[in-house]
Amino acid sequence: MSSTLIERSAPEAAAASVGAAPRRRTRILSLPEARWALAATLLFLTALPLQLTGAPAWAWGPLYALAYATGGWEPAWAGLQALREKTLDVDLLMIVAALGAAAVGQVMDGALLIVIFATSGALEAVATARTADSVRGLLDLAPATATRLADGGTEETVPTGQLAVGDTVLVRPGERIGADGRVLDGASEVDQATITGEPLPVAKETGDEVFAGTLNGTGALRIKVERDASDSVIARIVKMVEEASETKAPTQLFIEKVEQRYSIGMVIATLAVFAVPLAFGAAFTGSLLRAMTFMIVASPCAVVLATMPPLLSAIANAGRHGVLVKSAVVMERLGEVDAVALDKTGTLTEGTPRVTDIRPLADAGLTEEELLALAAAAEHPSEHPLARAVVDAARTRGLALASAEDFASAPGIGVTATVAGRAVAVGAPARLGNSADDAVSALVAELEDGGRTAVLVEADGVPVGVLGLADRLRPDAAATVTALTALTGTAPMLVTGDNPRAAARLATEVGITDVRAGLLPQDKVAAVRERETAGRKVMVIGDGVNDAPALAAAHTGIAMGRAGSDLALETADAVIVRDELATVPAVVGLSRRARALVVQNLVIASVFITGLVVWDLVATLPLPLGVLGHEGSTVIVGLNGLRLLREAAWTRARAEGRR
């Protein structure tokens, strides 16, 4: 079967690369949690200025009441349902505290608490929905239909879900492969970055394995289906992400770990403070006022604020420096990390090949610029990533490119064209006719031993030079590996779908000794779980669809923002927006500072709560003074947590990461 290049127009190529199905994305306001939170926030923001400007209570009171109702009914209902299961959570306790604050005249404080809780619930719902969208959208990588070949050679278009093991399908140039299988006939280059993360298309010929959802290049392939659609690698990635998300240990803030005991203890104590004096003959009004004061001063507002401001301030500070941390839970977990697994392509490297070496042969009579210009002119019509890298290198040097005529491309071999009257061939040294030349062999061996991809250039059938191309290491990769080693006490692990030789070369450059190469997505998950079984809390940093299961399975997952796939970005707990690896150790250091401030704040809040509670029980604590003490402790711990908003906090965290 012929596999000669059929040049496609730009719109056709774009359509083929995008795929047939549109991306599915849940709208924020389609979520009830988001609508209720928005309503509560708008009501609160409307009532607050009216109250502060001295408007009569009838003007702002109903607005606050509606804010309580719209923002509080869901957590209140969930709390009541939890009570039916004989559990008591802090959410219900906070609703009770908000109502208690309103009962003693602190209507605005209670409404603010309601708004904060409603907004937090809405953000969690949005994050969950977006992750589900991306998992479902991953299935869109596989085409909806495929061309199945009957025994007589006739073609029929069928849904990919109807393909059975043993069927033969035809994949034309530019189409996505519809099923996992093996090549029966034809040759092409397949972009399978979604599965393996490899930066360059992989040559495929008879007997080679191919995966559903990967993009066929310039040749036609006949493929025998070897797996059902439900068992394809893409389907297994979806399943692994879902399973990892479901089985991941529940993430809790520090204070939530004691919520049951605190909630039950506070309710019992409040009832006791009311009932015991009443049983000994105390006045009903006095007992009720004492119990109400006790509930106010013992309410967990200060404790919650002891936890949230440091973490939220750290999130805001990290966001200013290009790291999007998705929740306070994530910010807390970042500081617990003691092991790191790094992807290669697109994470430690930039993810695109670049010309690193230009080696004209001694007898060719060409300079480096002339060799590069000759190769770039021949490669100019090609869409191959290596061809684009050669052309970009020539343009960067400001070289003028002659026009190419009689252009042709052979998958897995290279391109041929007539440039300025010379027959030029550019391609794989092992596939071109004169690769056995001793000088060529020496150059190719030198480049490949250094982890480069060697490209041979011939003119009129004679080798004239060799180009070396490689995926360029990010400038801050080595420093980041060193910093993460210092922070966690152990060197990061490299997990990649790329070939072992390229992985080993890069690992040597950045100082990594534990290299796992040639991994499929499930292998990356296994490597992460191996570390976690040994008691480690692993942070995974990656960018591709093939990294998503490991990102979901890890203690904490971080995705590269610029080139990251939708699934990786949604599955990850944090995103490096500007792809600056050096921010990773900085945000880990910032998380550890936030955790230290949380402990400080909990001590401060505990001292205040204990003092006020003892005063209320031993003597008579006036309600206004109790409210003042409660609010004072809240303000103190809040301001203490806001210290992490300062630029100095990030500077210190980054400096600690470099030690």
XYZ file of C-alpha atoms in Angstrom, residues 34-582:
549
model
C -22.789 28.130 42.631
C -26.203 29.761 42.160
C -27.015 29.709 45.881
C -23.554 31.024 46.793
C -23.852 33.848 44.257
C -27.297 34.797 45.552
C -26.077 34.835 49.176
C -23.034 36.935 48.248
C -25.076 39.504 46.313
C -27.602 39.815 49.148
C -24.798 40.250 51.675
C -23.029 42.880 49.555
C -26.316 44.741 49.154
C -27.161 44.686 52.865
C -23.685 45.558 54.181
C -23.418 49.150 52.846
C -26.995 49.849 53.935
C -26.154 48.786 57.484
C -22.851 50.664 57.562
C -24.444 53.899 56.298
C -27.065 53.894 59.067
C -30.098 52.794 57.076
C -33.052 51.544 59.135
C -33.063 47.866 60.082
C -36.084 47.142 57.931
C -33.970 48.072 54.877
C -31.074 45.667 55.464
C -32.524 43.099 57.888
C -34.597 41.172 55.314
C -31.599 41.117 52.953
C -29.430 39.510 55.617
C -32.238 37.043 56.362
C -32.380 36.060 52.700
C -28.566 35.700 52.672
C -28.857 33.335 55.646
C -31.543 31.324 53.842
C -29.950 31.110 50.383
C -26.422 30.414 51.578
C -27.199 28.308 54.622
C -29.999 25.973 53.715
C -27.811 23.445 51.859
C -25.168 22.972 54.591
C -27.950 23.027 57.194
C -29.852 20.309 55.337
C -26.662 18.288 54.862
C -25.939 18.676 58.564
C -29.407 17.477 59.492
C -29.000 14.482 57.214
C -25.675 13.770 58.914
C -27.476 13.881 62.261
C -29.772 11.150 60.988
C -26.612 9.092 60.452
C -25.584 9.932 64.028
C -22.733 12.223 63.023
C -22.268 15.908 63.721
C -20.119 18.055 61.457
C -18.642 21.526 61.713
C -20.825 22.798 58.851
C -23.978 22.417 60.931
C -22.170 23.827 63.929
C -21.198 26.890 61.916
C -24.820 27.378 60.856
C -25.851 27.196 64.513
C -23.077 29.638 65.397
C -24.249 32.010 62.649
C -27.821 31.841 63.926
C -26.548 32.338 67.462
C -24.610 35.406 66.362
C -27.776 36.780 64.782
C -29.732 36.033 67.972
C -27.425 38.259 70.027
C -27.365 41.076 67.465
C -24.280 40.101 65.435
C -26.290 39.703 62.228
C -23.529 40.842 59.871
C -20.956 38.463 61.372
C -23.293 35.514 60.996
C -24.129 36.443 57.398
C -20.424 36.708 56.535
C -19.855 33.231 57.960
C -22.724 31.895 55.842
C -21.319 33.504 52.677
C -17.845 32.086 53.300
C -19.205 28.567 53.738
C -21.494 28.809 50.702
C -18.657 30.093 48.510
C -16.329 27.328 49.675
C -18.936 24.694 48.830
C -19.516 26.237 45.397
C -15.801 26.215 44.571
C -15.557 22.559 45.546
C -18.561 21.730 43.338
C -17.059 23.618 40.362
C -13.707 21.839 40.742
C -15.436 18.446 40.894
C -17.559 19.205 37.820
C -14.597 20.450 35.781
C -12.598 17.336 36.586
C -15.517 15.171 35.507
C -15.795 17.212 32.279
C -12.152 16.584 31.439
C -12.379 12.878 32.170
C -15.398 12.571 29.866
C -13.715 14.801 27.273
C -10.746 12.453 27.130
C -12.964 9.957 25.340
C -13.358 12.558 22.567
C -9.752 11.893 21.573
C -10.914 8.673 19.959
C -12.865 9.332 16.746
C -16.596 8.656 16.713
C -16.345 6.532 13.572
C -13.798 4.346 11.801
C -13.414 2.876 8.311
C -13.780 -0.884 8.583
C -12.583 -3.112 5.726
C -14.730 -6.100 4.796
C -13.294 -9.393 3.510
C -13.829 -8.293 -0.082
C -11.940 -5.041 0.456
C -15.052 -2.860 0.570
C -15.113 -0.006 3.065
C -17.846 0.816 5.562
C -18.004 3.611 8.121
C -18.995 2.308 11.557
C -19.059 3.735 15.098
C -15.805 2.896 16.875
C -17.805 1.318 19.685
C -18.915 -1.382 17.243
C -15.385 -2.429 16.303
C -14.598 -5.935 17.463
C -11.321 -7.721 18.064
C -10.082 -9.051 14.716
C -11.640 -6.310 12.578
C -9.437 -4.525 10.054
C -9.663 -0.734 9.848
C -8.184 1.764 7.405
C -6.652 4.934 8.849
C -5.938 7.624 6.286
C -3.359 10.423 6.666
C -4.333 12.967 9.311
C -7.020 10.791 10.915
C -7.115 9.692 14.519
C -6.799 5.961 15.102
C -10.088 4.444 16.214
C -8.945 1.383 18.163
C -5.952 -0.224 19.832
C -4.384 -2.688 17.431
C -1.430 -3.698 15.299
C -0.356 -2.516 11.843
C -1.062 -5.053 9.102
C 0.112 -2.967 6.169
C 1.445 0.518 5.426
C 3.912 2.882 7.031
C 3.407 6.202 8.756
C 4.451 8.280 11.735
C 1.976 8.479 14.608
C 1.796 11.240 17.199
C 1.127 9.292 20.388
C 2.034 12.002 22.894
C -1.395 11.599 24.503
C -0.460 8.063 25.528
C 3.318 7.995 26.030
C 4.267 11.671 26.229
C 6.957 11.240 23.573
C 7.753 14.616 21.962
C 8.149 13.265 18.415
C 5.893 11.144 16.198
C 6.848 7.475 16.187
C 7.437 5.564 12.962
C 4.930 2.731 12.531
C 5.126 -0.140 10.071
C 3.888 -3.696 9.778
C 3.748 -5.406 13.162
C 3.891 -2.240 15.299
C 1.311 -1.526 18.009
C -0.908 1.569 17.765
C -3.345 3.151 20.222
C -6.818 4.609 19.909
C -6.932 8.396 20.000
C -3.423 8.901 18.609
C -2.981 10.966 15.448
C -1.831 9.342 12.222
C 0.714 11.267 10.155
C 1.327 11.241 6.433
C 0.858 7.583 5.565
C -2.126 5.254 5.307
C -2.332 2.280 7.684
C -4.338 -0.932 7.758
C -4.759 -1.972 11.388
C -6.051 -5.147 13.003
C -8.121 -4.377 16.115
C -6.735 -6.124 19.209
C -8.799 -4.587 22.011
C -12.429 -3.643 22.496
C -13.173 0.062 22.844
C -13.898 -0.395 26.561
C -10.441 -1.911 27.059
C -8.408 0.589 25.003
C -5.545 2.492 26.601
C -7.594 5.726 26.461
C -10.537 4.033 28.209
C -8.193 2.618 30.824
C -6.731 6.086 31.453
C -10.251 7.394 32.101
C -10.952 4.485 34.443
C -7.680 4.959 36.314
C -8.316 8.694 36.833
C -11.809 8.009 38.151
C -10.663 5.190 40.424
C -7.706 7.165 41.766
C -9.943 10.154 42.503
C -12.437 7.951 44.337
C -9.932 5.923 46.349
C -7.669 8.832 47.263
C -7.696 9.301 51.023
C -10.183 12.023 52.095
C -8.437 15.383 52.228
C -9.064 17.348 55.360
C -7.781 20.526 56.816
C -6.074 20.163 60.172
C -9.058 21.459 62.136
C -11.479 19.151 60.306
C -9.684 16.131 61.687
C -11.139 16.895 65.120
C -14.496 18.227 63.945
C -16.583 15.388 65.390
C -15.160 15.631 68.879
C -15.208 19.424 68.854
C -18.771 19.619 67.548
C -20.194 17.071 69.955
C -18.231 18.482 72.861
C -19.414 22.041 72.219
C -23.075 21.030 71.906
C -22.943 18.965 75.104
C -21.130 21.740 76.973
C -23.612 24.407 75.810
C -26.567 22.297 76.937
C -24.849 21.637 80.254
C -24.130 25.330 80.802
C -27.836 26.003 80.281
C -29.341 22.998 82.094
C -27.133 22.563 85.178
C -27.685 26.056 86.684
C -31.359 25.789 85.783
C -31.593 22.501 87.684
C -30.174 24.169 90.772
C -32.761 26.916 90.679
C -31.098 29.573 88.549
C -33.284 31.923 86.558
C -34.219 30.776 83.065
C -33.198 34.060 81.403
C -29.830 34.147 83.138
C -29.085 30.524 82.298
C -30.050 31.052 78.684
C -27.881 34.166 78.428
C -24.913 32.358 79.994
C -25.351 29.417 77.624
C -25.654 31.756 74.645
C -22.500 33.573 75.721
C -20.736 30.238 76.125
C -21.761 29.153 72.599
C -20.506 32.436 71.158
C -17.117 32.422 72.891
C -16.615 28.675 72.314
C -17.787 28.725 68.695
C -15.147 27.637 66.200
C -15.062 30.940 64.270
C -11.609 31.859 65.559
C -10.414 28.289 65.078
C -11.651 28.249 61.463
C -10.035 31.625 60.837
C -6.878 30.324 62.472
C -6.697 27.806 59.642
C -8.053 29.601 56.596
C -6.289 33.033 56.397
C -2.729 31.615 56.324
C -3.684 29.058 53.684
C -5.737 31.499 51.601
C -2.994 34.124 51.865
C -0.466 31.553 50.691
C -2.782 30.665 47.779
C -3.079 34.344 46.794
C 0.681 34.874 47.050
C 1.401 31.766 44.981
C -1.157 32.921 42.407
C 0.654 36.240 41.988
C 3.804 34.292 41.157
C 2.219 31.958 38.615
C 1.114 28.968 40.711
C -2.614 28.253 40.876
C -3.343 26.201 43.997
C -6.910 24.963 43.767
C -7.899 24.866 47.444
C -6.781 25.394 51.010
C -6.637 21.620 51.429
C -4.121 21.419 48.586
C -2.019 24.228 50.043
C -1.861 22.353 53.327
C -0.971 19.045 51.642
C 1.861 20.592 49.624
C 3.821 21.076 52.829
C 3.542 17.375 53.666
C 5.300 16.189 50.498
C 8.454 14.120 51.054
C 8.960 12.547 47.611
C 8.661 13.836 44.035
C 8.050 12.172 40.665
C 8.740 14.241 37.539
C 7.602 13.715 33.962
C 10.169 14.397 31.244
C 8.641 15.813 28.068
C 6.911 19.144 28.634
C 7.868 19.199 32.319
C 11.638 19.038 32.668
C 11.914 19.859 28.965
C 10.092 22.389 26.811
C 8.312 19.676 24.837
C 9.389 20.765 21.349
C 12.509 19.612 19.437
C 15.187 22.164 18.565
C 18.344 21.994 16.458
C 21.315 21.556 18.778
C 24.081 20.512 16.380
C 24.963 21.385 12.760
C 27.760 19.157 11.449
C 28.765 19.575 7.771
C 30.997 16.795 6.446
C 34.580 17.757 5.661
C 34.331 16.919 1.939
C 30.982 18.636 1.418
C 32.358 22.162 1.090
C 29.451 23.642 3.073
C 29.441 25.945 6.070
C 27.042 25.359 8.989
C 24.724 28.082 7.659
C 24.727 26.635 4.142
C 23.986 23.122 5.422
C 21.143 24.372 7.606
C 19.674 26.491 4.789
C 19.777 23.533 2.381
C 18.036 21.215 4.856
C 15.468 23.870 5.856
C 14.555 24.585 2.221
C 13.843 20.909 1.629
C 11.916 20.530 4.904
C 9.891 23.723 4.508
C 6.733 22.123 2.999
C 6.678 19.358 5.646
C 4.455 19.334 8.736
C 6.710 17.014 10.735
C 7.900 18.410 14.130
C 11.556 17.787 13.200
C 11.039 19.622 9.909
C 9.510 22.590 11.724
C 12.465 22.614 14.127
C 14.951 22.757 11.237
C 13.018 25.560 9.512
C 12.723 27.514 12.785
C 16.476 27.207 13.356
C 17.164 28.625 9.880
C 14.754 31.504 10.401
C 16.260 32.267 13.809
C 19.628 32.704 12.095
C 18.050 34.896 9.420
C 18.889 32.518 6.572
C 17.205 32.901 3.190
C 15.507 29.702 2.037
C 15.363 28.699 -1.617
C 12.095 27.327 -2.953
C 11.616 23.562 -2.986
C 10.237 21.684 -5.968
C 9.143 18.081 -6.456
C 8.647 17.707 -2.712
C 7.799 14.233 -1.400
C 7.722 12.626 2.024
C 8.015 9.000 3.097
C 6.941 8.182 6.661
C 9.776 6.933 8.813
C 12.339 7.831 6.146
C 12.323 11.552 5.458
C 11.714 14.088 2.692
C 13.110 14.702 -0.760
C 12.972 17.893 -2.826
C 14.790 19.763 -5.539
C 16.466 22.887 -4.093
C 18.366 25.257 -6.423
C 18.762 22.452 -8.953
C 20.103 19.931 -6.423
C 18.285 16.772 -5.357
C 18.173 17.074 -1.550
C 17.146 14.323 0.885
C 16.727 14.874 4.615
C 15.808 12.037 6.961
C 16.713 9.171 9.219
C 20.341 8.054 8.715
C 19.414 4.366 8.901
C 16.867 4.729 6.091
C 18.771 6.850 3.566
C 21.036 5.146 1.057
C 24.491 6.390 2.141
C 24.272 6.080 5.914
C 27.020 3.421 5.937
C 29.712 6.030 5.194
C 32.293 5.962 8.003
C 32.227 9.716 8.593
C 28.433 9.728 8.668
C 28.295 6.741 11.003
C 30.726 8.401 13.421
C 28.755 11.639 13.516
C 25.433 9.835 13.935
C 26.803 7.657 16.735
C 28.233 10.694 18.530
C 24.934 12.594 18.394
C 22.748 9.636 19.360
C 25.039 8.702 22.246
C 24.466 12.245 23.488
C 20.703 11.722 23.396
C 20.073 13.693 20.205
C 18.007 12.678 17.202
C 20.332 12.546 14.177
C 19.089 13.735 10.779
C 21.179 13.067 7.655
C 21.303 15.587 4.805
C 22.167 14.425 1.276
C 22.648 16.458 -1.897
C 22.612 14.707 -5.270
C 22.867 11.353 -3.496
C 25.967 12.308 -1.496
C 25.948 12.905 2.300
C 26.820 16.541 3.086
C 26.150 16.757 6.793
C 24.233 15.679 9.887
C 21.910 17.715 12.096
C 21.307 16.954 15.774
C 17.953 17.733 17.370
C 16.768 17.398 20.935
C 14.000 18.479 23.237
C 15.571 21.391 25.117
C 15.887 21.228 28.898
C 14.120 23.998 30.784
C 16.656 26.522 32.140
C 15.536 26.026 35.750
C 15.182 22.233 35.639
C 18.475 21.304 37.332
C 18.084 23.953 40.047
C 14.531 22.774 40.716
C 15.644 19.161 41.107
C 18.340 20.254 43.554
C 15.853 22.360 45.538
C 13.270 19.565 45.698
C 15.956 17.149 46.855
C 16.854 19.522 49.683
C 13.202 20.069 50.682
C 12.153 16.414 50.678
C 15.409 14.776 51.701
C 15.388 12.462 48.678
C 16.132 12.938 44.980
C 13.105 13.074 42.630
C 12.168 10.121 40.452
C 11.888 10.510 36.663
C 8.809 8.789 35.169
C 8.479 9.036 31.389
C 7.070 7.254 28.372
C 10.136 8.274 26.352
C 12.908 5.869 25.396
C 15.445 4.862 28.064
C 18.456 6.452 26.359
C 16.876 9.906 26.079
C 15.563 9.635 29.647
C 18.968 8.623 31.025
C 20.726 11.502 29.248
C 18.327 14.073 30.630
C 18.424 12.549 34.121
C 22.207 12.880 34.131
C 21.943 16.553 33.187
C 19.576 17.423 36.050
C 20.971 15.102 38.716
C 18.313 12.360 38.882
C 19.407 8.773 39.484
C 16.044 6.961 39.755
C 14.870 6.749 36.120
C 11.727 4.909 35.004
C 11.471 5.065 31.174
C 9.143 3.618 28.532
C 6.170 3.800 30.903
C 2.513 3.714 29.947
C 0.032 5.616 32.174
C -0.690 2.598 34.376
C 3.041 2.097 34.892
C 3.383 5.656 36.184
C 0.558 5.028 38.650
C 2.307 1.850 39.804
C 5.569 3.757 40.349
C 3.765 6.376 42.454
C 1.924 3.783 44.517
C 5.163 1.900 45.077
C 6.576 4.996 46.794
C 3.377 5.600 48.749
C 3.328 1.987 49.949
C 6.776 2.680 51.394
C 5.223 5.490 53.460
C 6.075 8.436 51.201
C 3.768 11.326 50.339
C 4.462 11.735 46.645
C 4.065 14.875 44.568
C 3.764 14.230 40.815
C 4.574 16.979 38.291
C 3.433 16.395 34.703
C 1.619 17.878 31.736
C 0.037 15.271 29.475
C -3.012 13.052 29.297
C -0.702 10.143 30.073
C 0.257 11.842 33.357
C -3.332 12.350 34.543
C -3.782 8.985 36.309
C -0.538 9.504 38.256
C -1.560 13.099 39.089
C -4.846 11.783 40.478
C -3.249 8.922 42.405
C -0.522 11.031 44.000
C -0.689 12.744 47.371
C -0.432 16.012 45.416
C -0.427 16.557 41.649
C 0.964 19.617 39.844
C 0.421 20.289 36.120
C 2.373 22.497 33.744
C -0.035 25.206 32.607
C 0.970 26.324 29.128
C 1.273 23.019 27.298
C -0.711 20.921 29.753
C -3.637 18.847 28.478
C -7.132 19.689 29.712
C -7.310 16.446 31.677
C -3.969 17.064 33.409
C -4.934 20.652 34.288
C -8.275 19.624 35.768
C -6.979 16.511 37.541
C -4.000 18.248 39.142
C -4.262 19.906 42.539
C -2.168 22.873 41.401
C -1.093 24.393 38.083
C 2.179 26.144 37.192
C 0.614 28.809 34.992
C 3.813 30.146 33.409
C 5.666 26.801 33.318
C 8.346 28.085 35.719
C 9.585 24.942 37.459
C 11.451 26.989 40.055
